[in-house]
Amino acid sequence: EHTPLYDIQRWAGQGGDSLFDTLLVFENYPVSQALQDSAPDGLGFGALGNREQTNFPLTLAVHLSDILNLHFTYANACHSRESIQGLGDQMVHLLMQMPGSDAQRRLGEFGLLDAPMHARVVEQWNATETAPRDARQVHQWVAFQAQRQPQAVAVLAEGQSLTYEQLNARANRLAHLLIERGVGPDVLVGLALQRGPLMVVGLLAILKAGGAYVPLDPAYPQDRLAYMVEDSGIALLLSERALEARFADSGVSCLALDGLDEALASRDERDPAVSPDGQNLAYVIYTSGSTGRPKGVGIRHSALSNHMAWMQDRLALQAEDRVLQKTAISFDASVWEFWLPLMSGAQLVLASPDLNLDLTRLWAEVARWRISVLQLAPSLLQALLPLARREQLATLRLLLCGGEALGQHLADQAMALFDGELHNLYGPTEATIDSTSHLVAAAEGDERRTVAIGRPLGNVRTYVLDCALQPCAIGAVGELYIAGDSLARGYHQRPALTAERFIPDPFARSGREGGRLYRTGDLVRYAADGVIEYIGRIDHQVKVRGLRIELGEIEARLRAQPEVREAVVLAPDGQALVAYVVAEAGALEPAEALLGERLKARLADHLPDFMVPGQVVFLDRLPLTTNGKLDRKALPAPDARPLQVAYVAPGSELELQVAAIWQDVLKLDQVGLGDDFFERGGHSLLAVNVVSRLQLELGMSLTPQLIFQHPVLGDFVAQLQQTGAPTSTSTLSRLEALLDEMEEV
């Protein structure tokens, strides 16, 4: 032996990864029968039983004798006993099929699961079929509630409220006007409104007219809005007078809802006779696209109705329940926040318009409105939880998390503050908001682990499959595929992409509608009880603070810039984006920091704020693996201070205390008085984290606005010692742009 295999493994690792993670050893050392026969009396030869350690995540030793012995040695940190047992069962089943089989048969043609296990993972754990509780669509449920309890409060907002009778009547009058303007089944109508009762009326009216709504977030850059309007082909746009100018050049007719009172006053208040089919579209929501442009996902009425029916059956909202609507309408998590309370006869509470300017007020908002149902991304929950007091959550009975992995430790902390239920939800936009659900129990496992994403919803089926579309054993990692009533119709005007992501369902029983599987790109595995555990992504799509981002869209925008030769974008910690750029010759002169700011400014003209990298790192070349592919893990850590900023050490006690908090929150080794919070990797949620730390540790009263107004540490500390400092127009503009993402989360 020239050198141990362990050293080769360690030396040859690429970008922090080992060269391999599985070792197969075939041992064929049978004790010779001749040796046994010639042995002196009293002396015998035989195999010695032993247990070996391994330096690798998994070692399989195969011993050949009269029978084939398989011996697995594994690291507990990488594999569970259940996963190894499942792997062993697969191996045995595979090997037992081979004797007598055609020698030319491909290995991929052999089944990996025996019949009982196949039935369990394919059928038993997908026995989710439920009879529909009613044939009504969501807007018809709202009309039903208006008849059942006309004077009950439907919508609450700052200084405004609507009863179910008022909401239904106003939506009906608008719906009749929309019908006159040509709206009907599968006709798309854009909606660009600030959060308020008019937005709810507009959403409901579009569905009542038979159309499908396309959310257009006014916070998005003009270029992105223009593209969504053109790509969707909307026939009409509902907006408000203050926003009409944003769409003046779109060529689409615009109705300002805040100027239609006189035109609608005499219109019919009865429900329109239009009855869209379940296969007609209810909405089209645009998500980040890997080709450089967002793509629209079309959701049918039947899928929306199925999801809402499951939520009501599971969560059982009552008339006294109040749901806080705080998610931006451009994200599908907002869909259930609108429709679940209204179809259930509960109360929809629209978050205060300025809540996104100071999310540290969230718990006060929950207490003020006596909210009973709340949705939060785990990253936002983690940032805000230290500020929560148990009495503020006294009315909260349901906390729903989704959009990203939920840590068990965070879940335990949250459940210690209120007496209700915590649900962890998972699902892509292409499968109508959520596909699986898990009711979290306190301390149900290792607090370092993430909470499972659970089991499929009603009339939804989930499969964990390998690359050959064969079911994986319990504990084995595979890609998650989704089938059933929740699937989207497809990508709007993108048949090729639809065919690529929505494939024929090989497990569909006769009579099952659709017969399609959606390829999520998410890596998961089954636990022994059938609960699904999330592992990661198979591609470069990421979730940053709960928001879905295709890194390819950002990279395509960067590569389109004349100064950029190559570009790659990462989300190293799942909280912030970092762009790595190889510039064209001479583009970095006179200073690379100036080019970085120019690139970020250009990206902001086309992308939402949460998709603009916080840092730009310039490299001479991108690192490659030995086979010539990009080695993402070899990219340097983005913690270098901007070149033009000299380090100035904190001096006073307050400067040292605040610098320590910034350093800890930003995960940096050093923070100086000249450092900019956002240039060093900060973002809105980390700003909330800093504020909560300052409040708890130093007893200071402030809002995240102060960081946006004074992002340089020295200026920030100086402002902490003052009160009532005026805010300039320029700082307000930056503040509003950066905090839009907080509403989206």
XYZ file of C-alpha atoms in Angstrom:
745
model
C 0.000 0.000 0.000
C 1.477 3.319 -1.081
C -1.029 5.425 0.853
C -4.267 4.739 2.754
C -7.548 5.025 0.839
C -8.780 7.423 3.523
C -6.024 9.905 2.619
C -6.823 9.626 -1.086
C -10.458 10.274 -0.228
C -9.513 13.361 1.774
C -6.987 14.759 -0.721
C -9.153 14.259 -3.798
C -12.254 15.960 -2.378
C -13.641 18.724 -4.614
C -14.857 21.939 -3.032
C -15.268 20.388 0.409
C -16.984 17.239 -0.844
C -15.429 13.827 -0.487
C -14.515 11.961 -3.661
C -17.102 9.298 -2.860
C -19.421 8.443 0.017
C -19.953 4.707 -0.454
C -17.382 1.911 -0.387
C -18.134 -1.568 -1.735
C -15.769 -4.359 -0.663
C -16.106 -7.850 -2.157
C -14.267 -10.391 0.012
C -13.714 -13.898 -1.325
C -11.442 -15.703 1.153
C -13.061 -19.090 1.724
C -11.279 -21.468 4.065
C -9.967 -24.282 1.897
C -11.589 -27.625 2.537
C -8.201 -29.231 1.732
C -6.649 -27.160 4.537
C -9.339 -28.365 6.877
C -8.773 -32.027 5.887
C -4.992 -31.883 6.351
C -5.030 -30.071 9.646
C -3.445 -31.850 12.629
C -5.794 -33.396 15.154
C -7.330 -30.820 17.395
C -6.575 -27.932 15.090
C -9.399 -26.326 13.128
C -9.667 -23.453 10.694
C -12.648 -21.127 10.383
C -13.814 -17.560 9.906
C -13.445 -15.160 12.820
C -16.417 -12.953 13.535
C -15.545 -9.289 13.896
C -16.886 -5.783 13.569
C -15.030 -3.155 11.590
C -15.092 0.609 11.713
C -15.354 2.683 8.576
C -14.052 6.094 7.594
C -16.825 6.537 5.054
C -20.549 7.327 5.341
C -21.418 3.825 4.130
C -19.408 0.656 3.578
C -20.938 -2.522 2.169
C -18.826 -5.621 2.613
C -19.901 -8.672 0.611
C -18.602 -12.030 1.870
C -18.802 -15.072 -0.403
C -19.201 -18.510 1.152
C -21.955 -21.088 0.879
C -24.300 -18.121 0.991
C -23.807 -14.444 0.152
C -23.431 -12.261 3.246
C -23.981 -8.516 3.081
C -22.562 -6.452 5.931
C -23.402 -2.718 6.172
C -21.308 -0.313 8.243
C -22.557 3.259 8.318
C -22.179 6.605 10.028
C -25.153 7.519 12.218
C -24.803 11.147 11.184
C -25.460 10.225 7.550
C -27.859 7.279 7.685
C -30.590 5.990 9.959
C -31.112 2.373 10.913
C -34.359 2.416 8.944
C -32.669 3.684 5.777
C -29.983 0.998 5.943
C -32.595 -1.678 6.611
C -34.486 -0.469 3.574
C -31.338 -0.509 1.470
C -30.589 -4.058 2.616
C -34.099 -5.203 1.749
C -33.708 -3.648 -1.691
C -30.399 -5.420 -2.268
C -31.792 -8.795 -1.245
C -34.888 -8.358 -3.399
C -32.755 -7.300 -6.360
C -30.355 -10.227 -6.025
C -33.140 -12.772 -5.588
C -34.633 -11.759 -8.956
C -31.442 -12.441 -10.873
C -31.125 -16.252 -10.843
C -32.839 -17.567 -13.951
C -33.296 -14.114 -15.485
C -32.193 -13.207 -18.984
C -28.502 -12.302 -18.786
C -29.116 -9.403 -21.204
C -31.738 -7.843 -18.966
C -30.818 -4.338 -17.820
C -30.406 -3.744 -14.102
C -32.848 -0.855 -14.276
C -35.580 -3.285 -15.321
C -35.454 -5.129 -12.005
C -37.775 -3.896 -9.294
C -36.141 -2.702 -6.075
C -39.108 -3.184 -3.747
C -40.890 -6.412 -2.926
C -44.649 -6.511 -3.387
C -45.650 -5.569 0.205
C -43.228 -2.632 0.339
C -44.242 -1.463 -3.140
C -47.894 -1.521 -2.116
C -47.100 0.426 1.044
C -45.204 3.331 -0.554
C -47.287 3.532 -3.729
C -50.813 2.772 -2.548
C -51.204 2.695 1.228
C -49.375 5.940 1.920
C -51.288 7.563 -0.951
C -54.764 6.507 0.159
C -55.865 10.143 0.265
C -59.026 10.060 -1.808
C -61.866 11.948 -0.182
C -65.314 12.689 -1.474
C -65.758 16.395 -2.251
C -67.726 18.049 0.528
C -69.511 20.284 -1.973
C -69.342 21.160 -5.659
C -69.108 24.896 -4.943
C -66.094 26.892 -6.085
C -64.488 29.355 -3.694
C -66.383 32.428 -4.903
C -69.631 30.473 -4.669
C -68.804 29.658 -1.054
C -68.493 33.380 -0.371
C -71.942 33.924 -1.868
C -73.250 31.105 0.318
C -71.855 32.779 3.429
C -73.468 36.072 2.361
C -76.834 34.309 2.350
C -76.203 32.409 5.585
C -74.816 35.286 7.680
C -75.217 38.540 5.716
C -74.411 40.868 8.623
C -71.343 38.964 9.815
C -68.014 40.740 9.335
C -66.111 39.398 6.324
C -63.193 41.855 5.906
C -61.421 43.997 8.479
C -58.815 46.641 7.705
C -57.487 49.851 9.219
C -60.593 52.014 9.674
C -62.691 49.888 7.299
C -64.812 46.783 7.343
C -67.169 44.879 5.057
C -69.933 42.488 5.996
C -70.485 39.403 3.872
C -73.560 41.051 2.359
C -71.604 44.196 1.444
C -68.637 42.264 0.056
C -70.820 40.019 -2.083
C -72.931 42.893 -3.403
C -69.936 45.047 -4.358
C -68.188 42.130 -6.038
C -71.366 41.253 -7.944
C -71.766 44.792 -9.281
C -68.146 44.805 -10.456
C -68.470 41.294 -11.898
C -71.378 42.349 -14.097
C -69.269 45.214 -15.450
C -66.392 42.805 -16.125
C -68.705 40.486 -18.016
C -69.771 43.424 -20.184
C -66.092 44.078 -20.847
C -65.620 40.549 -22.167
C -64.439 38.688 -19.066
C -65.460 35.037 -18.935
C -64.014 31.542 -18.467
C -60.243 31.383 -19.074
C -60.038 35.134 -19.690
C -57.130 36.546 -17.698
C -57.542 39.787 -15.766
C -54.615 41.610 -14.173
C -54.876 42.898 -10.615
C -52.536 45.654 -9.383
C -53.779 47.122 -6.126
C -52.418 47.985 -2.716
C -53.643 45.765 0.089
C -57.111 46.871 1.158
C -60.804 46.007 0.827
C -60.775 47.030 -2.858
C -58.272 44.263 -3.559
C -60.596 41.671 -2.010
C -63.574 43.011 -3.991
C -61.519 42.872 -7.201
C -60.352 39.285 -6.628
C -63.849 38.081 -5.872
C -65.384 39.942 -8.828
C -62.949 38.404 -11.318
C -63.858 34.887 -10.196
C -67.572 35.704 -10.171
C -67.284 36.911 -13.782
C -65.742 33.567 -14.692
C -62.252 34.968 -15.258
C -58.862 34.197 -13.758
C -56.773 36.764 -11.932
C -53.104 37.555 -12.568
C -51.499 39.294 -9.554
C -49.234 42.207 -10.526
C -47.309 43.438 -7.499
C -46.903 47.242 -7.703
C -43.569 46.848 -5.874
C -42.067 44.977 -8.832
C -39.756 46.797 -11.281
C -41.438 48.340 -14.308
C -39.663 45.990 -16.725
C -40.896 42.892 -14.904
C -44.470 44.157 -14.728
C -44.437 45.010 -18.433
C -43.218 41.519 -19.285
C -45.889 39.845 -17.125
C -48.634 41.954 -18.721
C -47.422 41.071 -22.222
C -46.722 37.391 -21.546
C -50.012 36.743 -19.770
C -52.061 38.419 -22.476
C -54.461 39.902 -19.914
C -57.626 41.317 -21.432
C -58.186 43.889 -18.706
C -56.416 45.360 -15.691
C -57.973 46.254 -12.340
C -55.968 48.862 -10.467
C -56.337 52.200 -8.682
C -55.804 55.778 -9.729
C -52.464 56.128 -7.967
C -51.055 53.201 -9.958
C -52.598 53.740 -13.403
C -49.515 55.513 -14.729
C -47.418 52.370 -14.142
C -49.404 50.624 -16.882
C -50.073 53.535 -19.237
C -47.843 52.088 -21.973
C -49.087 48.496 -21.664
C -51.859 48.858 -24.249
C -54.268 47.142 -21.830
C -57.508 48.784 -20.745
C -57.354 49.722 -17.049
C -60.208 50.123 -14.566
C -59.365 52.176 -11.473
C -61.588 50.615 -8.818
C -61.388 53.651 -6.541
C -63.050 55.736 -9.258
C -65.941 53.429 -10.198
C -68.468 54.131 -7.440
C -70.821 56.071 -9.710
C -70.482 53.605 -12.595
C -71.261 50.650 -10.338
C -74.007 52.198 -8.202
C -76.882 51.126 -10.457
C -75.586 47.701 -11.470
C -77.143 44.379 -10.545
C -76.214 43.143 -7.055
C -77.306 39.578 -7.750
C -74.787 36.788 -8.328
C -73.870 36.509 -12.032
C -75.176 33.452 -13.834
C -71.672 32.575 -15.053
C -70.519 29.184 -13.798
C -66.953 28.351 -14.827
C -66.043 24.699 -15.183
C -63.642 23.139 -12.703
C -61.072 22.886 -15.499
C -61.149 26.634 -16.131
C -58.411 28.762 -14.652
C -58.857 30.508 -11.304
C -55.532 32.357 -11.303
C -52.121 32.557 -12.970
C -49.187 33.385 -10.689
C -45.717 34.153 -12.004
C -42.684 32.513 -10.434
C -38.979 32.900 -11.032
C -37.802 31.244 -14.260
C -34.423 29.642 -14.959
C -34.235 31.086 -18.497
C -34.069 34.700 -17.348
C -37.792 35.479 -17.440
C -40.569 34.619 -14.963
C -43.098 31.966 -15.944
C -46.827 31.876 -15.254
C -48.394 28.892 -13.494
C -52.069 28.343 -14.291
C -54.212 26.925 -11.455
C -57.665 25.531 -12.167
C -60.800 25.996 -10.086
C -60.926 22.286 -9.260
C -57.400 22.378 -7.818
C -58.105 25.510 -5.782
C -61.395 24.114 -4.477
C -59.731 20.845 -3.490
C -57.016 22.639 -1.545
C -59.416 24.970 0.229
C -61.726 22.079 1.137
C -58.800 20.178 2.666
C -57.705 23.217 4.678
C -61.171 23.782 6.065
C -61.614 20.105 6.924
C -58.241 20.058 8.667
C -58.233 23.483 10.345
C -61.998 23.831 10.952
C -62.294 27.618 10.888
C -65.289 29.082 12.702
C -67.074 32.433 12.406
C -65.020 33.876 15.268
C -61.674 32.997 13.663
C -59.552 35.804 12.265
C -56.894 35.207 9.590
C -54.160 37.811 9.085
C -53.506 38.498 5.397
C -49.928 39.759 5.175
C -48.358 37.854 2.255
C -47.871 39.767 -0.995
C -50.479 38.790 -3.576
C -47.766 37.860 -6.072
C -46.989 34.742 -4.016
C -49.325 31.767 -3.899
C -49.143 31.557 -0.106
C -51.449 34.575 -0.194
C -54.174 32.577 -1.942
C -55.384 30.644 1.074
C -55.039 33.721 3.310
C -57.740 35.372 1.182
C -60.072 32.502 0.417
C -60.024 30.215 3.465
C -61.606 32.701 5.902
C -64.117 33.995 3.358
C -65.362 30.582 2.224
C -65.541 29.420 5.864
C -67.547 32.354 7.188
C -64.598 33.585 9.265
C -62.996 37.050 9.217
C -60.237 38.198 6.866
C -57.992 40.786 8.523
C -55.862 42.846 6.136
C -52.547 43.725 7.739
C -51.860 47.415 8.303
C -50.385 49.052 5.185
C -47.247 50.098 7.070
C -46.623 46.770 8.819
C -43.967 45.887 6.257
C -42.041 49.012 7.326
C -41.655 47.593 10.816
C -42.300 43.883 11.136
C -41.257 44.018 14.778
C -44.841 45.241 15.318
C -46.264 41.937 14.074
C -47.029 40.516 17.497
C -48.713 43.747 18.560
C -50.798 43.491 15.377
C -51.725 39.904 16.240
C -52.816 40.976 19.718
C -54.652 44.097 18.518
C -56.756 42.250 15.947
C -57.067 39.087 18.087
C -55.683 36.956 15.262
C -56.307 33.221 15.563
C -54.677 31.979 12.329
C -51.240 33.195 11.221
C -48.791 32.159 8.506
C -45.045 32.826 8.741
C -41.966 31.675 6.864
C -39.541 30.026 9.315
C -36.847 32.644 8.696
C -39.266 35.430 9.605
C -40.506 33.475 12.621
C -36.923 33.061 13.805
C -36.224 36.779 13.457
C -39.379 37.885 15.273
C -39.864 35.193 17.902
C -37.501 36.787 20.471
C -39.819 39.821 20.562
C -42.993 37.816 21.189
C -44.730 37.794 24.557
C -47.069 34.988 25.471
C -49.965 37.361 26.225
C -49.738 38.762 22.682
C -50.413 35.291 21.284
C -53.320 34.509 23.591
C -55.845 34.272 20.726
C -53.563 32.392 18.326
C -54.702 28.806 17.829
C -53.097 27.976 14.465
C -49.577 28.867 13.322
C -48.712 27.681 9.818
C -45.151 27.593 8.535
C -43.989 26.914 4.993
C -41.765 28.030 2.163
C -38.540 26.689 3.662
C -37.232 24.139 6.141
C -38.510 24.484 9.709
C -35.990 23.583 12.402
C -37.206 21.493 15.319
C -35.573 23.831 17.824
C -37.395 26.842 16.349
C -40.655 24.889 16.358
C -40.206 24.043 20.038
C -39.522 27.688 20.878
C -42.655 28.807 19.042
C -44.915 26.204 20.631
C -43.749 27.255 24.083
C -45.326 30.689 23.486
C -48.872 29.733 22.510
C -51.358 26.970 23.201
C -52.464 26.198 19.658
C -51.222 23.967 16.865
C -48.168 24.390 14.651
C -48.471 22.999 11.125
C -45.554 22.635 8.734
C -46.709 22.911 5.122
C -44.851 22.090 1.915
C -45.726 22.533 -1.718
C -44.707 24.145 -5.013
C -46.825 26.686 -6.865
C -47.342 24.057 -9.581
C -49.321 21.917 -7.127
C -51.598 24.651 -5.730
C -49.935 26.168 -2.675
C -49.383 23.088 -0.479
C -49.016 19.376 -1.159
C -48.104 17.919 2.226
C -48.753 18.823 5.828
C -47.326 17.866 9.195
C -48.772 18.630 12.630
C -45.672 19.384 14.684
C -45.271 17.883 18.126
C -43.011 19.447 20.729
C -39.593 17.835 21.028
C -40.586 15.112 18.586
C -36.983 14.514 17.611
C -33.439 15.766 17.663
C -33.695 19.549 17.913
C -30.885 19.838 15.368
C -33.046 18.195 12.741
C -35.611 19.865 10.516
C -39.292 19.142 10.911
C -40.745 16.645 8.447
C -42.961 17.966 5.654
C -45.497 15.277 6.442
C -48.049 13.418 4.376
C -50.018 14.312 1.223
C -53.206 16.358 1.453
C -56.618 15.059 0.455
C -56.785 13.835 -3.155
C -53.044 14.453 -3.533
C -50.501 11.691 -4.045
C -46.760 11.877 -3.492
C -44.062 9.520 -4.744
C -40.374 9.291 -3.845
C -38.718 7.999 -7.019
C -35.240 7.303 -8.328
C -33.918 8.451 -11.700
C -35.629 5.500 -13.402
C -39.001 6.500 -11.845
C -38.853 3.465 -9.555
C -40.136 3.886 -5.972
C -37.421 4.307 -3.349
C -37.271 2.249 -0.200
C -37.928 3.728 3.220
C -35.016 5.955 4.153
C -33.574 6.124 0.642
C -33.301 9.597 -0.887
C -35.166 10.245 -4.123
C -36.955 13.013 -5.997
C -40.457 13.965 -4.889
C -43.188 13.697 -7.522
C -46.730 14.950 -6.972
C -49.957 13.716 -8.544
C -53.678 14.177 -7.991
C -56.272 16.930 -8.013
C -53.876 19.705 -6.996
C -51.767 19.848 -10.144
C -51.674 23.029 -12.193
C -52.894 23.048 -15.754
C -49.313 23.896 -16.675
C -47.078 26.842 -17.515
C -48.878 29.624 -19.324
C -48.034 29.559 -23.044
C -45.086 27.208 -22.453
C -46.145 23.762 -23.712
C -42.584 22.422 -23.963
C -41.764 23.334 -20.378
C -45.111 21.938 -19.238
C -44.387 18.624 -20.952
C -40.934 18.530 -19.347
C -42.123 19.089 -15.780
C -45.551 17.416 -15.914
C -45.011 13.830 -17.061
C -47.332 10.798 -17.447
C -48.148 9.110 -14.152
C -47.015 5.456 -14.297
C -48.900 4.704 -11.065
C -52.279 6.134 -12.081
C -55.174 3.765 -11.652
C -57.832 3.521 -14.309
C -60.262 6.409 -14.073
C -57.900 8.784 -12.282
C -58.154 12.196 -13.896
C -55.109 13.750 -15.475
C -52.684 10.901 -15.124
C -49.753 13.273 -14.592
C -46.822 13.616 -12.207
C -45.166 16.917 -11.381
C -41.395 16.726 -10.969
C -40.637 18.966 -8.001
C -36.839 18.812 -8.109
C -36.894 18.352 -4.319
C -34.929 15.528 -2.712
C -36.787 13.743 0.074
C -37.056 10.401 1.831
C -39.661 8.389 3.675
C -39.364 7.840 7.417
C -40.428 4.448 8.742
C -43.979 5.688 9.438
C -44.485 7.144 5.960
C -43.825 10.762 6.882
C -41.775 12.584 4.229
C -38.535 14.322 5.227
C -37.071 17.128 3.106
C -33.381 16.800 2.175
C -32.591 19.460 -0.446
C -32.724 20.353 -4.145
C -31.674 18.389 -7.195
C -30.981 21.616 -9.138
C -30.027 25.220 -8.397
C -33.453 26.526 -7.422
C -33.308 27.998 -3.926
C -35.578 29.399 -1.268
C -34.257 32.623 0.218
C -36.170 33.675 3.321
C -39.087 31.564 2.094
C -39.146 33.058 -1.426
C -38.637 30.762 -4.416
C -35.815 31.883 -6.700
C -34.371 30.355 -9.850
C -30.720 31.374 -9.721
C -30.544 30.953 -13.487
C -32.825 33.964 -13.964
C -30.416 36.209 -12.062
C -27.375 34.699 -13.788
C -28.923 35.285 -17.218
C -29.504 38.948 -16.356
C -25.912 39.333 -15.183
C -24.447 37.670 -18.283
C -26.444 40.084 -20.448
C -24.429 43.018 -19.066
C -21.578 44.156 -21.379
C -19.015 44.225 -18.554
C -19.689 40.603 -17.546
C -17.991 37.591 -19.118
C -19.218 34.913 -16.703
C -21.505 34.923 -13.675
C -22.887 32.537 -11.103
C -25.185 33.243 -8.161
C -25.394 31.348 -4.885
C -27.418 31.529 -1.688
C -24.734 30.257 0.707
C -26.814 30.324 3.877
C -30.319 30.383 2.399
C -30.702 33.951 3.642
C -28.856 36.148 1.131
C -27.754 36.018 -2.502
C -24.146 36.422 -3.608
C -23.107 36.982 -7.231
C -19.697 35.808 -8.448
C -18.633 37.662 -11.587
C -15.762 37.363 -14.037
C -15.549 40.791 -15.654
C -14.476 41.618 -19.165
C -10.967 43.033 -19.553
C -10.762 46.596 -18.253
C -14.298 46.601 -16.813
C -13.055 46.772 -13.225
C -11.185 50.005 -13.720
C -11.081 52.316 -11.834
C -12.735 50.405 -8.954
C -14.524 47.073 -8.802
C -16.868 48.320 -6.070
C -18.329 50.855 -8.510
C -19.026 48.132 -11.057
C -20.643 45.991 -8.376
C -23.044 48.782 -7.477
C -23.829 49.434 -11.152
C -24.627 45.762 -11.730
C -26.916 45.630 -8.702
C -28.687 48.790 -9.850
C -29.291 47.309 -13.300
C -30.608 44.074 -11.822
C -32.996 46.122 -9.682
C -34.471 47.551 -12.899
C -35.599 44.063 -13.928
C -35.870 41.888 -10.812
C -37.790 42.133 -7.532
C -35.677 43.370 -4.659
C -35.442 39.933 -3.030
C -33.736 38.626 -6.209
C -30.985 41.270 -6.303
C -27.735 39.892 -4.807
C -26.582 41.722 -1.713
C -22.954 41.197 -2.625
C -20.980 40.984 -5.860
C -17.652 39.159 -5.681
C -15.262 39.558 -8.636
C -13.009 36.654 -9.630
C -10.313 36.208 -12.251
C -11.988 32.951 -13.257
C -14.662 30.597 -11.993
C -13.342 27.424 -10.316
C -13.872 24.203 -12.266
C -13.944 20.543 -11.291
C -11.592 18.032 -12.903
C -14.229 17.297 -15.561
C -14.542 20.964 -16.498
C -17.814 21.783 -14.721
C -18.365 24.722 -12.406
C -17.255 23.861 -8.877
C -19.754 25.874 -6.858
C -18.388 24.739 -3.520
C -14.924 26.040 -4.360
C -16.197 29.612 -4.668
C -14.734 31.826 -1.924
C -16.734 32.893 1.081
C -18.257 36.351 0.456
C -17.016 37.949 3.634
C -14.372 40.310 2.326
C -14.814 43.989 3.175
C -15.356 46.248 0.143
C -11.979 47.392 -1.098
C -12.647 51.085 -0.693
C -13.637 50.757 3.002
C -10.797 50.907 5.512
C -11.301 49.203 8.841
C -12.043 51.602 11.703
C -12.287 49.839 15.047
C -15.238 50.558 17.355
C -14.163 52.612 20.350
C -16.968 53.500 22.738
C -18.858 50.939 24.789
C -21.993 51.373 22.680
C -20.016 51.025 19.442
C -18.454 47.805 20.711
C -21.838 46.397 21.802
C -23.585 47.212 18.524
C -20.629 46.001 16.448
C -20.709 42.694 18.325
C -24.396 42.264 17.470
C -23.833 43.127 13.796
C -20.870 40.766 13.693
C -22.904 37.919 15.176
C -25.997 38.494 13.010
C -23.964 38.900 9.805
C -21.688 35.973 10.754
C -18.528 38.009 10.174
C -15.185 37.909 11.909
C -14.903 41.679 12.100
C -17.132 44.736 11.699
C -15.820 48.291 11.616
C -17.411 51.705 11.949
C -17.184 52.273 8.170
C -18.975 49.046 7.221
C -22.339 49.172 5.442
C -24.858 46.672 6.828
C -26.218 45.718 3.406
C -22.878 45.615 1.618
C -21.623 43.175 4.242
C -24.490 40.760 3.514
C -27.386 42.239 5.475
C -31.010 42.145 4.381
C -34.440 42.984 5.763
C -34.843 39.950 8.025
C -31.363 40.369 9.457
C -32.246 44.010 10.125
C -35.226 42.764 12.132
C -32.871 40.411 13.950
C -30.530 43.279 14.850
C -33.426 45.374 16.149
C -34.730 42.523 18.301
C -31.230 41.959 19.750
C -30.821 45.667 20.540
C -34.210 45.745 22.212
C -33.581 42.632 24.280
C -29.907 43.080 25.148
C -29.551 46.853 25.393
C -33.137 47.857 26.173
C -33.274 50.232 23.204
C -36.503 51.131 21.438
C -36.117 51.416 17.663
C -37.453 50.098 14.371
C -35.693 48.465 11.372
C -36.128 51.761 9.522
C -33.092 53.133 11.355
C -30.790 50.562 9.730
C -32.117 51.367 6.258
C -31.748 55.085 6.859
C -28.246 54.765 8.396
C -26.703 51.499 7.162
C -23.084 52.434 8.052
C -22.237 51.267 11.563
C -20.728 54.540 12.785
C -23.718 56.571 11.570
C -26.125 53.985 12.949
C -24.610 54.151 16.440
C -24.672 57.950 16.359
C -28.372 57.869 15.498
C -29.083 55.419 18.307
C -28.078 58.139 20.742
C -30.644 60.521 19.275
C -34.397 60.441 18.911
C -36.717 61.900 16.324
C -34.091 62.228 13.582
C -35.809 63.389 10.353
C -35.954 61.015 7.396
C -35.064 62.421 3.985
C -36.933 61.610 0.793
C -33.960 59.697 -0.591
C -33.665 57.448 2.440
C -37.400 56.806 2.407
C -37.164 55.716 -1.235
C -34.437 53.212 -0.421
C -36.304 52.069 2.664
C -39.507 51.372 0.767
C -37.690 49.473 -1.974
C -35.741 47.272 0.410
C -38.641 46.564 2.747
C -41.014 45.443 -0.005
C -39.523 41.984 0.356
C -40.562 41.871 4.007
C -44.192 42.030 2.909
C -43.516 39.309 0.338
C -42.129 37.024 3.031
